[in-house]
Short mmCIF file of C-alpha atoms in Angstrom, two decimals:
data_model
loop_
_atom_site.label_atom_id
_atom_site.label_comp_id
_atom_site.label_asym_id
_atom_site.label_seq_id
_atom_site.Cartn_x
_atom_site.Cartn_y
_atom_site.Cartn_z
CA MET A 1 -101.74 62.24 -6.99
CA GLN A 2 -102.16 62.37 -3.22
CA PHE A 3 -98.88 62.58 -1.27
CA ASP A 4 -98.78 59.70 1.20
CA ILE A 5 -96.61 60.71 4.31
CA ARG A 6 -96.60 57.10 5.02
CA ARG A 7 -94.11 55.85 2.30
CA PHE A 8 -91.63 57.38 4.81
CA ASP A 9 -92.21 54.60 7.13
CA ILE A 10 -88.97 52.43 7.75
CA TYR A 11 -90.79 50.31 10.86
CA ARG A 12 -93.48 48.44 8.60
CA LYS A 13 -95.73 46.44 10.13
CA VAL A 14 -96.52 42.50 9.54
CA PRO A 15 -100.09 41.63 10.01
CA LYS A 16 -100.59 39.76 13.08
CA ASP A 17 -102.08 36.38 11.16
CA LEU A 18 -98.78 36.29 9.27
CA THR A 19 -96.69 35.56 12.34
CA GLN A 20 -96.52 32.91 15.08
CA PRO A 21 -95.80 33.05 18.41
CA THR A 22 -93.68 30.37 20.39
CA LEU A 23 -92.89 29.32 23.95
CA THR A 24 -89.51 29.80 23.65
CA GLY A 25 -89.75 33.37 21.42
CA ALA A 26 -91.50 34.42 24.68
CA CYS A 27 -89.17 33.03 27.14
CA ILE A 28 -86.61 34.73 25.25
CA SER A 29 -88.63 38.09 25.24
CA ILE A 30 -89.18 38.00 28.55
CA CYS A 31 -85.71 37.63 29.88
CA SER A 32 -84.58 40.06 27.05
CA VAL A 33 -86.47 42.57 28.95
CA LEU A 34 -85.44 42.06 32.26
CA PHE A 35 -81.92 42.20 31.16
CA MET A 36 -82.29 45.30 29.63
CA LEU A 37 -84.29 46.67 32.78
CA TYR A 38 -80.99 45.09 34.37
CA LEU A 39 -78.72 47.51 32.46
CA PHE A 40 -80.74 50.08 32.30
CA LEU A 41 -80.91 50.74 35.87
CA SER A 42 -77.23 50.07 36.34
CA GLU A 43 -76.76 52.78 34.03
CA LEU A 44 -79.03 55.02 35.36
CA ALA A 45 -77.57 55.04 38.88
CA GLY A 46 -73.89 55.60 37.38
CA PHE A 47 -75.14 58.30 35.65
CA LEU A 48 -76.93 59.86 38.84
CA GLN A 49 -74.00 59.47 40.56
CA HIS A 50 -70.60 62.02 40.06
CA GLU A 51 -67.73 60.57 38.79
CA VAL A 52 -64.38 61.65 39.78
CA VAL A 53 -61.38 61.94 36.78
CA SER A 54 -57.90 62.50 37.83
CA GLU A 55 -55.34 64.28 35.36
CA LEU A 56 -51.30 65.20 36.32
CA VAL A 57 -50.20 68.62 35.69
CA VAL A 58 -47.11 70.41 36.00
CA ASP A 59 -48.00 73.17 38.30
CA ASP A 60 -48.11 74.55 41.94
CA PRO A 61 -51.78 74.30 42.75
CA VAL A 62 -51.81 77.15 45.83
CA LYS A 63 -49.92 79.91 43.98
CA TYR A 64 -50.91 82.49 46.99
CA SER A 65 -49.20 80.49 49.37
CA GLU A 66 -45.69 79.59 50.22
CA LYS A 67 -46.18 77.79 53.51
CA ILE A 68 -47.90 74.46 53.57
CA PRO A 69 -49.97 72.95 56.71
CA VAL A 70 -48.77 69.40 58.73
CA PHE A 71 -50.70 67.72 61.05
CA LEU A 72 -49.41 65.47 63.30
CA ASN A 73 -50.51 63.08 66.12
CA ILE A 74 -47.85 60.78 67.34
CA THR A 75 -47.71 58.34 70.65
CA LEU A 76 -44.10 57.56 72.33
CA MET A 77 -44.77 54.31 74.39
CA ASN A 78 -41.68 54.68 76.70
CA THR A 79 -40.94 58.38 76.83
CA LYS A 80 -42.38 61.30 79.64
CA CYS A 81 -44.14 64.20 77.67
CA GLU A 82 -41.55 66.55 79.50
CA PHE A 83 -38.61 65.05 77.04
CA VAL A 84 -40.32 65.03 73.66
CA GLY A 85 -40.15 68.25 71.44
CA LEU A 86 -40.52 68.86 68.43
CA ASP A 87 -37.59 70.31 65.89
CA ILE A 88 -37.94 71.76 62.32
CA GLN A 89 -35.48 72.58 59.73
CA ASP A 90 -35.23 73.28 55.93
CA ASP A 91 -33.63 74.20 53.25
CA MET A 92 -34.02 78.05 53.66
CA GLY A 93 -32.24 77.91 56.52
CA ARG A 94 -35.06 77.20 58.87
CA HIS A 95 -34.07 75.55 62.26
CA GLU A 96 -36.57 75.80 65.32
CA VAL A 97 -35.79 73.29 68.27
CA GLY A 98 -38.59 72.50 70.59
CA PHE A 99 -41.15 74.08 68.79
CA GLN A 100 -44.22 75.03 70.89
CA ASP A 101 -47.23 76.49 69.21
CA ASN A 102 -50.08 74.40 68.73
CA THR A 103 -49.34 71.50 70.46
CA GLU A 104 -50.67 69.45 72.81
CA LYS A 105 -48.70 66.77 75.09
CA ILE A 106 -50.68 64.15 77.07
CA PRO A 107 -49.13 61.44 79.10
CA GLN A 108 -50.03 58.21 78.62
CA ASN A 109 -49.26 54.82 80.44
CA ASP A 110 -48.65 56.26 84.03
CA ASP A 111 -46.82 58.73 82.76
CA THR A 112 -44.34 56.45 81.12
CA GLY A 113 -45.69 57.76 77.64
CA CYS A 114 -46.87 60.67 75.67
CA ARG A 115 -49.21 61.68 73.25
CA MET A 116 -47.92 64.39 70.87
CA GLU A 117 -50.26 66.69 68.56
CA THR A 118 -49.27 69.21 66.89
CA HIS A 119 -50.10 71.54 63.67
CA PHE A 120 -47.41 73.94 61.78
CA LEU A 121 -46.59 74.72 58.57
CA ILE A 122 -43.19 74.03 56.58
CA ASN A 123 -41.93 75.98 53.18
CA LYS A 124 -42.60 74.55 49.95
CA VAL A 125 -38.63 73.17 49.94
CA PRO A 126 -36.93 70.33 51.12
CA GLY A 127 -36.35 69.93 54.74
CA ASN A 128 -37.48 67.80 57.43
CA PHE A 129 -38.95 67.76 61.31
CA HIS A 130 -38.23 65.22 63.94
CA VAL A 131 -39.61 64.50 67.16
CA SER A 132 -36.56 64.43 69.72
CA THR A 133 -35.73 65.12 73.23
CA HIS A 134 -33.06 67.81 71.76
CA ALA A 135 -35.09 70.66 73.42
CA ALA A 136 -35.42 68.93 76.99
CA LYS A 137 -33.74 70.68 80.03
CA HIS A 138 -32.15 67.47 81.27
CA GLN A 139 -32.09 64.15 79.09
CA PRO A 140 -33.45 60.93 79.85
CA ALA A 141 -31.38 57.96 81.16
CA GLN A 142 -31.93 55.77 78.06
CA GLY A 143 -34.01 57.03 74.90
CA ASP A 144 -36.79 55.05 73.70
CA MET A 145 -38.45 56.19 70.41
CA ARG A 146 -40.85 53.66 69.68
CA HIS A 147 -43.91 55.01 68.50
CA VAL A 148 -47.52 54.62 66.62
CA VAL A 149 -48.20 57.50 64.11
CA HIS A 150 -51.89 58.09 64.73
CA LYS A 151 -51.93 60.57 61.72
CA LEU A 152 -49.71 62.48 59.51
CA ARG A 153 -51.37 64.73 57.16
CA PHE A 154 -49.90 67.85 54.64
CA GLY A 155 -52.28 70.14 53.55
CA MET A 156 -56.54 70.38 53.87
CA ASP A 157 -58.04 66.92 54.62
CA LEU A 158 -60.47 65.69 52.21
CA GLU A 159 -64.31 66.46 52.90
CA GLU A 160 -66.50 63.61 54.57
CA GLY A 161 -67.82 61.21 52.15
CA LYS A 162 -65.11 61.85 49.53
CA ASN A 163 -63.65 58.58 48.26
CA VAL A 164 -60.63 58.58 46.15
CA LYS A 165 -57.67 56.71 45.50
CA GLY A 166 -54.77 58.08 47.10
CA SER A 167 -51.94 58.13 49.57
CA PHE A 168 -53.34 61.35 51.59
CA ASN A 169 -52.52 59.45 54.88
CA PRO A 170 -50.63 56.35 54.70
CA MET A 171 -48.85 56.42 58.07
CA GLU A 172 -52.18 56.18 59.87
CA SER A 173 -52.44 53.78 63.06
CA LEU A 174 -48.41 52.63 61.85
CA ASP A 175 -47.44 50.86 64.56
CA LYS A 176 -43.48 50.67 65.47
CA GLY A 177 -43.63 49.45 69.08
CA ASN A 178 -41.70 46.61 68.39
CA GLY A 179 -38.78 47.47 67.42
CA ASN A 180 -35.00 48.33 68.58
CA ALA A 181 -35.61 50.81 71.81
CA GLN A 182 -32.21 52.00 71.02
CA ALA A 183 -32.56 53.09 67.21
CA THR A 184 -34.10 56.23 65.39
CA HIS A 185 -36.55 56.06 63.03
CA ASP A 186 -36.03 57.89 59.45
CA TYR A 187 -38.93 58.35 57.37
CA ILE A 188 -38.31 59.81 53.61
CA ILE A 189 -41.38 61.26 52.59
CA ARG A 190 -42.57 62.58 49.07
CA VAL A 191 -45.10 64.85 49.51
CA VAL A 192 -47.36 65.05 45.82
CA PRO A 193 -49.44 68.54 45.64
CA SER A 194 -53.30 67.55 44.89
CA VAL A 195 -56.38 69.66 43.67
CA TYR A 196 -59.76 68.29 44.68
CA VAL A 197 -62.53 70.03 42.36
CA ASN A 198 -66.45 69.66 43.51
CA LYS A 199 -69.13 69.69 41.17
CA ASP A 200 -69.66 73.45 42.71
CA ASN A 201 -66.32 74.27 41.23
CA THR A 202 -64.93 74.64 44.87
CA LYS A 203 -61.46 73.71 45.43
CA ARG A 204 -59.68 71.44 47.71
CA TYR A 205 -55.74 71.46 48.41
CA PRO A 206 -55.22 68.13 50.21
CA TYR A 207 -51.40 66.79 49.76
CA GLN A 208 -50.62 62.99 48.98
CA TYR A 209 -47.26 61.31 49.99
CA THR A 210 -45.24 58.01 49.95
CA TYR A 211 -42.88 57.15 52.33
CA SER A 212 -39.84 54.80 52.75
CA TYR A 213 -39.04 53.69 56.08
CA ARG A 214 -35.60 52.63 58.32
CA GLU A 215 -34.48 51.98 61.72
CA ILE A 216 -30.44 53.15 62.46
CA ILE A 217 -28.84 53.13 65.38
CA GLN A 218 -26.01 56.14 65.25
CA TYR A 219 -23.38 56.49 67.29
CA GLY A 220 -21.36 59.66 67.88
CA HIS A 221 -17.73 60.34 69.80
CA GLY A 222 -19.25 59.94 72.81
CA GLY A 223 -20.51 56.47 72.23
CA HIS A 224 -24.60 55.78 71.29
CA MET A 225 -26.36 58.89 70.26
CA MET A 226 -29.67 59.76 71.66
CA PRO A 227 -32.74 58.43 69.31
CA ALA A 228 -35.24 60.68 67.39
CA ILE A 229 -37.99 60.13 65.04
CA TRP A 230 -36.98 61.74 61.47
CA PHE A 231 -39.81 63.07 59.21
CA ARG A 232 -37.43 64.19 55.81
CA TYR A 233 -39.68 65.68 52.97
CA GLU A 234 -39.07 67.00 49.27
CA MET A 235 -41.68 68.44 46.98
CA SER A 236 -42.91 66.85 43.74
CA PRO A 237 -43.26 68.77 40.76
CA ILE A 238 -46.24 67.07 39.71
CA THR A 239 -49.80 67.89 41.10
CA VAL A 240 -52.36 65.28 40.53
CA GLN A 241 -56.01 67.26 39.69
CA TYR A 242 -59.35 65.48 40.73
CA THR A 243 -62.49 66.74 39.23
CA GLU A 244 -65.97 65.83 40.05
CA ARG A 245 -68.21 65.46 37.31
CA ARG A 246 -71.50 64.26 36.12
CA GLN A 247 -71.98 61.92 33.19
CA PRO A 248 -73.50 64.29 30.25
CA PHE A 249 -76.80 63.49 29.07
CA TYR A 250 -76.24 62.46 25.43
CA HIS A 251 -73.83 59.83 26.99
CA PHE A 252 -76.56 58.16 29.35
CA LEU A 253 -78.96 58.34 26.01
CA THR A 254 -76.36 56.78 23.68
CA THR A 255 -76.03 54.17 26.15
CA VAL A 256 -79.39 53.39 26.79
CA CYS A 257 -79.96 53.21 22.99
CA ALA A 258 -77.22 50.48 22.54
CA ILE A 259 -78.54 48.64 25.61
CA VAL A 260 -82.09 48.19 24.26
CA GLY A 261 -80.91 47.93 20.26
CA GLY A 262 -77.88 45.38 21.47
CA THR A 263 -80.32 43.37 23.19
CA PHE A 264 -83.14 43.19 20.74
CA THR A 265 -81.06 42.29 17.89
CA VAL A 266 -78.89 39.93 19.95
CA ALA A 267 -82.31 38.40 21.38
CA GLY A 268 -83.84 37.95 17.87
CA ILE A 269 -80.66 36.69 15.74
CA PHE A 270 -80.63 33.65 19.47
CA ASP A 271 -84.49 33.24 19.19
CA SER A 272 -84.30 32.63 15.20
CA CYS A 273 -81.51 30.08 15.77
CA VAL A 274 -83.16 28.49 18.10
CA PHE A 275 -86.28 28.30 15.78
CA THR A 276 -84.43 27.46 12.75
CA ALA A 277 -83.25 24.52 14.94
CA TYR A 278 -86.01 23.43 15.98
CA GLU A 279 -87.92 23.25 12.59
CA ILE A 280 -84.73 21.33 11.18
CA ILE A 281 -85.29 18.69 14.13
CA ARG A 282 -88.99 18.35 13.45
CA LYS A 283 -88.78 17.88 9.74
CA ALA A 284 -85.78 15.17 10.56
CA GLU A 285 -88.28 13.57 12.94
CA LEU A 286 -91.46 13.34 9.77
CA GLY A 287 -88.84 12.56 7.65
CA LYS A 288 -89.21 15.67 5.77
CA LEU A 289 -85.56 17.07 5.92
CA SER A 290 -84.46 16.02 2.41
#
């Protein structure tokens, strides 16, 4: 007996003269093909893009460095540059009054205000840095620390075009210009280390942070104390790691097969229901339903 490999065909063909095309079936088929094409193109677009996956780890992402860069850009609307200074303190005993390195002061509002841009390093311990008049040779007649924070960033900046959900610069364009002129502005900041791993396995180390704010008026033995802008920070032991990766090809194929097979099956069931209902109605009209 000659072996016939066609016995293994699970896709048996029905002769065309035994099938009946219908207008409803044609409409359902066209809609199904368009629907499958739409889902396929959507899935293909998602496959070609890189997804960013986040995870939490208890680790220091930058073990080789005990310092974190900080970038501050702030405008004081009613304090001259000659009075404005930056002081840095932390729990390791650091205490710098009138920090000057990498600092630029730009007069604003006809020299009645000052925009200060600076960057510096802080230790990975709780501490603070504050904008004040403490380092000035003489104090202004009346302190006024109302301000706008244009930028406060910890660590590296994310590369341009990276869109990641997170609080990397939540104080951007923060306006505190309508507060009490005699008030001290106090920001409590929680710094969270982050790692961003690109698709080529290169890494960047931005830091996210959240903050709370309070406005207070301080008094001492001599009466009202000169206001300042305090940024008090502490480090979180949790690191957020973002990883760029592309969807596996087998996952893409599985999804495409599910789209085609699922749409074909559902469309077939719907077509059968429509055809059966049409036949029942037609028989009822002809009186052949019984």
